[in-house]
């Protein structure tokens, strides 16, 4: 956690332990890194693509902890890209040039991305299934390592007996 540098931009809630500020987002990010490190040769990854990066905590973590990672593409909605650009330019200014930002609606650009690993954490649950299928068929199918972490059935009201109509 210390090696990540600034993890408190935006003043998130956290606790201080042994002189280190610990926030839930970065604790989860380190848990994801530890899992990846246990199942793949993560230290030799040089390119990554992330669908739905939010403010960029996963990108921040992986860029800081994987020395060989030299190209990281974030695909997201335009307003969220503004947030991740602003956030990452402040927390990893010395490595910001490793980042590429692609709008989710720009399929012609993201369909041609090739990477060692593709990542999705907590955003497939917010997308229509057709969008997920599009990513699966036109991006994820060509990536050798795919890491997806989304809560199971978090937003399926029908499983709770609530009728759904329309989109």
PDB file of C-alpha atoms in Angstrom:
ATOM      1  CA  UNK A   1       0.000   0.000   0.000  1.00  0.00           C
ATOM      2  CA  UNK A   2       2.873   2.358   0.778  1.00  0.00           C
ATOM      3  CA  UNK A   3       4.337   1.846  -2.676  1.00  0.00           C
ATOM      4  CA  UNK A   4       1.153   3.155  -4.330  1.00  0.00           C
ATOM      5  CA  UNK A   5       1.794   6.680  -3.117  1.00  0.00           C
ATOM      6  CA  UNK A   6      -1.201   9.002  -2.944  1.00  0.00           C
ATOM      7  CA  UNK A   7      -4.340   6.963  -2.246  1.00  0.00           C
ATOM      8  CA  UNK A   8      -6.270   9.675  -0.420  1.00  0.00           C
ATOM      9  CA  UNK A   9      -6.973  12.190  -3.191  1.00  0.00           C
ATOM     10  CA  UNK A  10     -10.581  13.244  -2.851  1.00  0.00           C
ATOM     11  CA  UNK A  11     -10.488  12.680   0.901  1.00  0.00           C
ATOM     12  CA  UNK A  12     -12.057   9.187   1.029  1.00  0.00           C
ATOM     13  CA  UNK A  13     -12.951   7.639   4.353  1.00  0.00           C
ATOM     14  CA  UNK A  14     -10.207   5.483   5.736  1.00  0.00           C
ATOM     15  CA  UNK A  15      -8.349   4.350   8.798  1.00  0.00           C
ATOM     16  CA  UNK A  16      -4.740   4.930   9.692  1.00  0.00           C
ATOM     17  CA  UNK A  17      -2.647   1.935  10.700  1.00  0.00           C
ATOM     18  CA  UNK A  18       1.110   1.947  11.214  1.00  0.00           C
ATOM     19  CA  UNK A  19       1.244   5.387   9.648  1.00  0.00           C
ATOM     20  CA  UNK A  20      -0.542   4.301   6.465  1.00  0.00           C
ATOM     21  CA  UNK A  21      -3.972   5.535   5.425  1.00  0.00           C
ATOM     22  CA  UNK A  22      -6.109   2.555   4.361  1.00  0.00           C
ATOM     23  CA  UNK A  23      -9.219   3.092   2.259  1.00  0.00           C
ATOM     24  CA  UNK A  24     -11.664   0.413   1.173  1.00  0.00           C
ATOM     25  CA  UNK A  25     -11.150   1.047  -2.555  1.00  0.00           C
ATOM     26  CA  UNK A  26      -7.401   0.548  -2.389  1.00  0.00           C
ATOM     27  CA  UNK A  27      -7.710  -2.366   0.015  1.00  0.00           C
ATOM     28  CA  UNK A  28      -9.946  -4.055  -2.580  1.00  0.00           C
ATOM     29  CA  UNK A  29      -7.507  -3.132  -5.315  1.00  0.00           C
ATOM     30  CA  UNK A  30      -4.657  -4.795  -3.442  1.00  0.00           C
ATOM     31  CA  UNK A  31      -6.823  -7.866  -2.855  1.00  0.00           C
ATOM     32  CA  UNK A  32      -7.441  -8.055  -6.619  1.00  0.00           C
ATOM     33  CA  UNK A  33      -3.733  -7.662  -7.316  1.00  0.00           C
ATOM     34  CA  UNK A  34      -2.883 -10.424  -4.828  1.00  0.00           C
ATOM     35  CA  UNK A  35      -5.411 -12.731  -6.464  1.00  0.00           C
ATOM     36  CA  UNK A  36      -4.042 -12.026  -9.953  1.00  0.00           C
ATOM     37  CA  UNK A  37      -0.494 -12.547  -8.718  1.00  0.00           C
ATOM     38  CA  UNK A  38      -1.514 -15.948  -7.337  1.00  0.00           C
ATOM     39  CA  UNK A  39      -3.025 -17.242 -10.598  1.00  0.00           C
ATOM     40  CA  UNK A  40      -1.086 -15.596 -13.449  1.00  0.00           C
ATOM     41  CA  UNK A  41       2.400 -14.250 -14.102  1.00  0.00           C
ATOM     42  CA  UNK A  42       1.190 -10.712 -13.440  1.00  0.00           C
ATOM     43  CA  UNK A  43       4.684  -9.242 -13.083  1.00  0.00           C
ATOM     44  CA  UNK A  44       5.325  -9.854 -16.803  1.00  0.00           C
ATOM     45  CA  UNK A  45       2.192  -8.109 -18.045  1.00  0.00           C
ATOM     46  CA  UNK A  46       3.090  -5.207 -20.345  1.00  0.00           C
ATOM     47  CA  UNK A  47      -0.336  -4.153 -21.666  1.00  0.00           C
ATOM     48  CA  UNK A  48      -3.745  -3.960 -20.013  1.00  0.00           C
ATOM     49  CA  UNK A  49      -7.240  -2.818 -20.934  1.00  0.00           C
ATOM     50  CA  UNK A  50      -9.916  -2.041 -18.379  1.00  0.00           C
ATOM     51  CA  UNK A  51     -13.598  -1.684 -19.147  1.00  0.00           C
ATOM     52  CA  UNK A  52     -15.301   0.689 -16.741  1.00  0.00           C
ATOM     53  CA  UNK A  53     -12.404   1.916 -14.623  1.00  0.00           C
ATOM     54  CA  UNK A  54     -14.305   4.483 -12.608  1.00  0.00           C
ATOM     55  CA  UNK A  55     -11.873   6.907 -11.022  1.00  0.00           C
ATOM     56  CA  UNK A  56      -8.923   4.638 -11.824  1.00  0.00           C
ATOM     57  CA  UNK A  57      -7.875   2.863  -8.634  1.00  0.00           C
ATOM     58  CA  UNK A  58      -7.143  -0.434 -10.422  1.00  0.00           C
ATOM     59  CA  UNK A  59      -5.065   1.310 -13.091  1.00  0.00           C
ATOM     60  CA  UNK A  60      -3.200   3.229 -10.376  1.00  0.00           C
ATOM     61  CA  UNK A  61      -2.491   0.031  -8.431  1.00  0.00           C
ATOM     62  CA  UNK A  62      -1.366  -2.086 -11.372  1.00  0.00           C
ATOM     63  CA  UNK A  63       0.810   0.615 -12.914  1.00  0.00           C
ATOM     64  CA  UNK A  64       2.565   1.120  -9.584  1.00  0.00           C
ATOM     65  CA  UNK A  65       2.995  -2.582  -8.767  1.00  0.00           C
ATOM     66  CA  UNK A  66       3.851  -4.026 -12.189  1.00  0.00           C
ATOM     67  CA  UNK A  67       7.138  -2.486 -13.366  1.00  0.00           C
ATOM     68  CA  UNK A  68       6.841  -3.902 -16.905  1.00  0.00           C
ATOM     69  CA  UNK A  69       3.318  -2.544 -17.453  1.00  0.00           C
ATOM     70  CA  UNK A  70       3.867   0.214 -19.981  1.00  0.00           C
ATOM     71  CA  UNK A  71       0.469   0.623 -21.649  1.00  0.00           C
ATOM     72  CA  UNK A  72      -2.918   0.730 -19.899  1.00  0.00           C
ATOM     73  CA  UNK A  73      -6.128   1.525 -21.784  1.00  0.00           C
ATOM     74  CA  UNK A  74      -9.275   2.604 -19.987  1.00  0.00           C
ATOM     75  CA  UNK A  75     -12.622   2.271 -21.753  1.00  0.00           C
ATOM     76  CA  UNK A  76     -15.487   4.118 -20.087  1.00  0.00           C
ATOM     77  CA  UNK A  77     -18.263   6.653 -20.532  1.00  0.00           C
ATOM     78  CA  UNK A  78     -17.048  10.156 -21.436  1.00  0.00           C
ATOM     79  CA  UNK A  79     -17.996  11.822 -18.112  1.00  0.00           C
ATOM     80  CA  UNK A  80     -16.224   9.069 -16.170  1.00  0.00           C
ATOM     81  CA  UNK A  81     -13.147   9.338 -18.403  1.00  0.00           C
ATOM     82  CA  UNK A  82     -12.894  12.980 -17.321  1.00  0.00           C
ATOM     83  CA  UNK A  83     -12.813  11.835 -13.695  1.00  0.00           C
ATOM     84  CA  UNK A  84     -10.216   9.110 -14.258  1.00  0.00           C
ATOM     85  CA  UNK A  85      -8.031  11.432 -16.362  1.00  0.00           C
ATOM     86  CA  UNK A  86      -8.091  14.073 -13.640  1.00  0.00           C
ATOM     87  CA  UNK A  87      -7.551  11.618 -10.806  1.00  0.00           C
ATOM     88  CA  UNK A  88      -4.756   9.600 -12.416  1.00  0.00           C
ATOM     89  CA  UNK A  89      -2.937  12.706 -13.660  1.00  0.00           C
ATOM     90  CA  UNK A  90      -2.618  13.739 -10.009  1.00  0.00           C
ATOM     91  CA  UNK A  91      -1.816  10.404  -8.329  1.00  0.00           C
ATOM     92  CA  UNK A  92       0.618   9.017 -10.928  1.00  0.00           C
ATOM     93  CA  UNK A  93       1.797  12.090 -12.854  1.00  0.00           C
ATOM     94  CA  UNK A  94       5.173  10.465 -13.561  1.00  0.00           C
ATOM     95  CA  UNK A  95       3.472   7.499 -15.274  1.00  0.00           C
ATOM     96  CA  UNK A  96       0.404   9.175 -16.749  1.00  0.00           C
ATOM     97  CA  UNK A  97       1.831   8.744 -20.257  1.00  0.00           C
ATOM     98  CA  UNK A  98       1.230   4.974 -19.937  1.00  0.00           C
ATOM     99  CA  UNK A  99      -2.513   5.607 -20.016  1.00  0.00           C
ATOM    100  CA  UNK A 100      -4.854   5.705 -23.000  1.00  0.00           C
ATOM    101  CA  UNK A 101      -8.484   6.761 -22.570  1.00  0.00           C
ATOM    102  CA  UNK A 102     -11.145   5.486 -24.986  1.00  0.00           C
ATOM    103  CA  UNK A 103     -14.836   6.377 -24.972  1.00  0.00           C
ATOM    104  CA  UNK A 104     -17.132   3.357 -24.656  1.00  0.00           C
ATOM    105  CA  UNK A 105     -19.170   4.538 -27.634  1.00  0.00           C
ATOM    106  CA  UNK A 106     -16.040   4.542 -29.847  1.00  0.00           C
ATOM    107  CA  UNK A 107     -16.269   0.855 -30.756  1.00  0.00           C
ATOM    108  CA  UNK A 108     -14.028   1.223 -33.806  1.00  0.00           C
ATOM    109  CA  UNK A 109     -11.178   2.208 -31.497  1.00  0.00           C
ATOM    110  CA  UNK A 110     -11.643  -0.298 -28.675  1.00  0.00           C
ATOM    111  CA  UNK A 111     -12.400  -3.267 -30.934  1.00  0.00           C
ATOM    112  CA  UNK A 112      -8.810  -3.080 -32.201  1.00  0.00           C
ATOM    113  CA  UNK A 113      -7.167  -3.085 -28.770  1.00  0.00           C
ATOM    114  CA  UNK A 114      -4.876  -6.001 -27.993  1.00  0.00           C
ATOM    115  CA  UNK A 115      -3.612  -6.519 -24.462  1.00  0.00           C
ATOM    116  CA  UNK A 116      -2.066  -9.109 -22.166  1.00  0.00           C
ATOM    117  CA  UNK A 117      -4.935  -8.735 -19.690  1.00  0.00           C
ATOM    118  CA  UNK A 118      -8.473  -7.328 -19.727  1.00  0.00           C
ATOM    119  CA  UNK A 119     -10.129  -6.219 -16.511  1.00  0.00           C
ATOM    120  CA  UNK A 120     -13.660  -5.407 -15.423  1.00  0.00           C
ATOM    121  CA  UNK A 121     -14.435  -4.652 -11.791  1.00  0.00           C
ATOM    122  CA  UNK A 122     -17.956  -3.672 -10.742  1.00  0.00           C
ATOM    123  CA  UNK A 123     -19.232  -2.208 -14.011  1.00  0.00           C
ATOM    124  CA  UNK A 124     -20.668  -5.086 -16.049  1.00  0.00           C
ATOM    125  CA  UNK A 125     -23.443  -5.154 -13.450  1.00  0.00           C
ATOM    126  CA  UNK A 126     -24.418  -1.658 -14.616  1.00  0.00           C
ATOM    127  CA  UNK A 127     -24.538  -2.482 -18.344  1.00  0.00           C
ATOM    128  CA  UNK A 128     -27.223  -4.033 -20.506  1.00  0.00           C
ATOM    129  CA  UNK A 129     -26.374  -7.622 -21.405  1.00  0.00           C
ATOM    130  CA  UNK A 130     -25.991  -6.636 -25.077  1.00  0.00           C
ATOM    131  CA  UNK A 131     -23.132  -4.278 -24.200  1.00  0.00           C
ATOM    132  CA  UNK A 132     -21.388  -7.023 -22.252  1.00  0.00           C
ATOM    133  CA  UNK A 133     -21.850  -9.436 -25.166  1.00  0.00           C
ATOM    134  CA  UNK A 134     -20.327  -6.827 -27.479  1.00  0.00           C
ATOM    135  CA  UNK A 135     -17.242  -6.494 -25.266  1.00  0.00           C
ATOM    136  CA  UNK A 136     -16.982 -10.283 -24.952  1.00  0.00           C
ATOM    137  CA  UNK A 137     -17.203 -10.885 -28.698  1.00  0.00           C
ATOM    138  CA  UNK A 138     -15.126  -7.928 -29.899  1.00  0.00           C
ATOM    139  CA  UNK A 139     -12.485  -7.354 -27.242  1.00  0.00           C
ATOM    140  CA  UNK A 140     -12.285 -10.015 -24.555  1.00  0.00           C
ATOM    141  CA  UNK A 141     -12.207 -12.932 -27.002  1.00  0.00           C
ATOM    142  CA  UNK A 142      -8.752 -11.838 -28.195  1.00  0.00           C
ATOM    143  CA  UNK A 143      -7.184 -11.249 -24.765  1.00  0.00           C
ATOM    144  CA  UNK A 144      -5.348 -14.201 -23.152  1.00  0.00           C
ATOM    145  CA  UNK A 145      -6.152 -13.220 -19.535  1.00  0.00           C
ATOM    146  CA  UNK A 146      -9.554 -11.836 -18.558  1.00  0.00           C
ATOM    147  CA  UNK A 147     -10.285 -10.800 -14.976  1.00  0.00           C
ATOM    148  CA  UNK A 148     -13.899  -9.991 -14.147  1.00  0.00           C
ATOM    149  CA  UNK A 149     -15.155  -9.200 -10.649  1.00  0.00           C
ATOM    150  CA  UNK A 150     -18.779  -8.162 -10.270  1.00  0.00           C
ATOM    151  CA  UNK A 151     -21.284  -8.829  -7.478  1.00  0.00           C
ATOM    152  CA  UNK A 152     -23.607 -11.709  -8.298  1.00  0.00           C
ATOM    153  CA  UNK A 153     -27.198 -10.642  -9.014  1.00  0.00           C
ATOM    154  CA  UNK A 154     -26.717  -7.299  -7.309  1.00  0.00           C
ATOM    155  CA  UNK A 155     -29.098  -5.494  -9.653  1.00  0.00           C
ATOM    156  CA  UNK A 156     -31.554  -8.217 -10.640  1.00  0.00           C
ATOM    157  CA  UNK A 157     -34.783  -7.206  -8.895  1.00  0.00           C
ATOM    158  CA  UNK A 158     -36.668 -10.169 -10.388  1.00  0.00           C
ATOM    159  CA  UNK A 159     -34.702 -12.474  -8.083  1.00  0.00           C
ATOM    160  CA  UNK A 160     -36.260 -10.572  -5.185  1.00  0.00           C
ATOM    161  CA  UNK A 161     -39.808 -10.973  -6.554  1.00  0.00           C
ATOM    162  CA  UNK A 162     -39.957  -7.446  -8.006  1.00  0.00           C
ATOM    163  CA  UNK A 163     -41.474  -7.258 -11.477  1.00  0.00           C
ATOM    164  CA  UNK A 164     -39.468  -5.350 -14.079  1.00  0.00           C
ATOM    165  CA  UNK A 165     -40.844  -3.677 -17.200  1.00  0.00           C
ATOM    166  CA  UNK A 166     -38.942  -2.008 -20.030  1.00  0.00           C
ATOM    167  CA  UNK A 167     -35.211  -1.268 -19.906  1.00  0.00           C
TER     168      UNK A 167
END
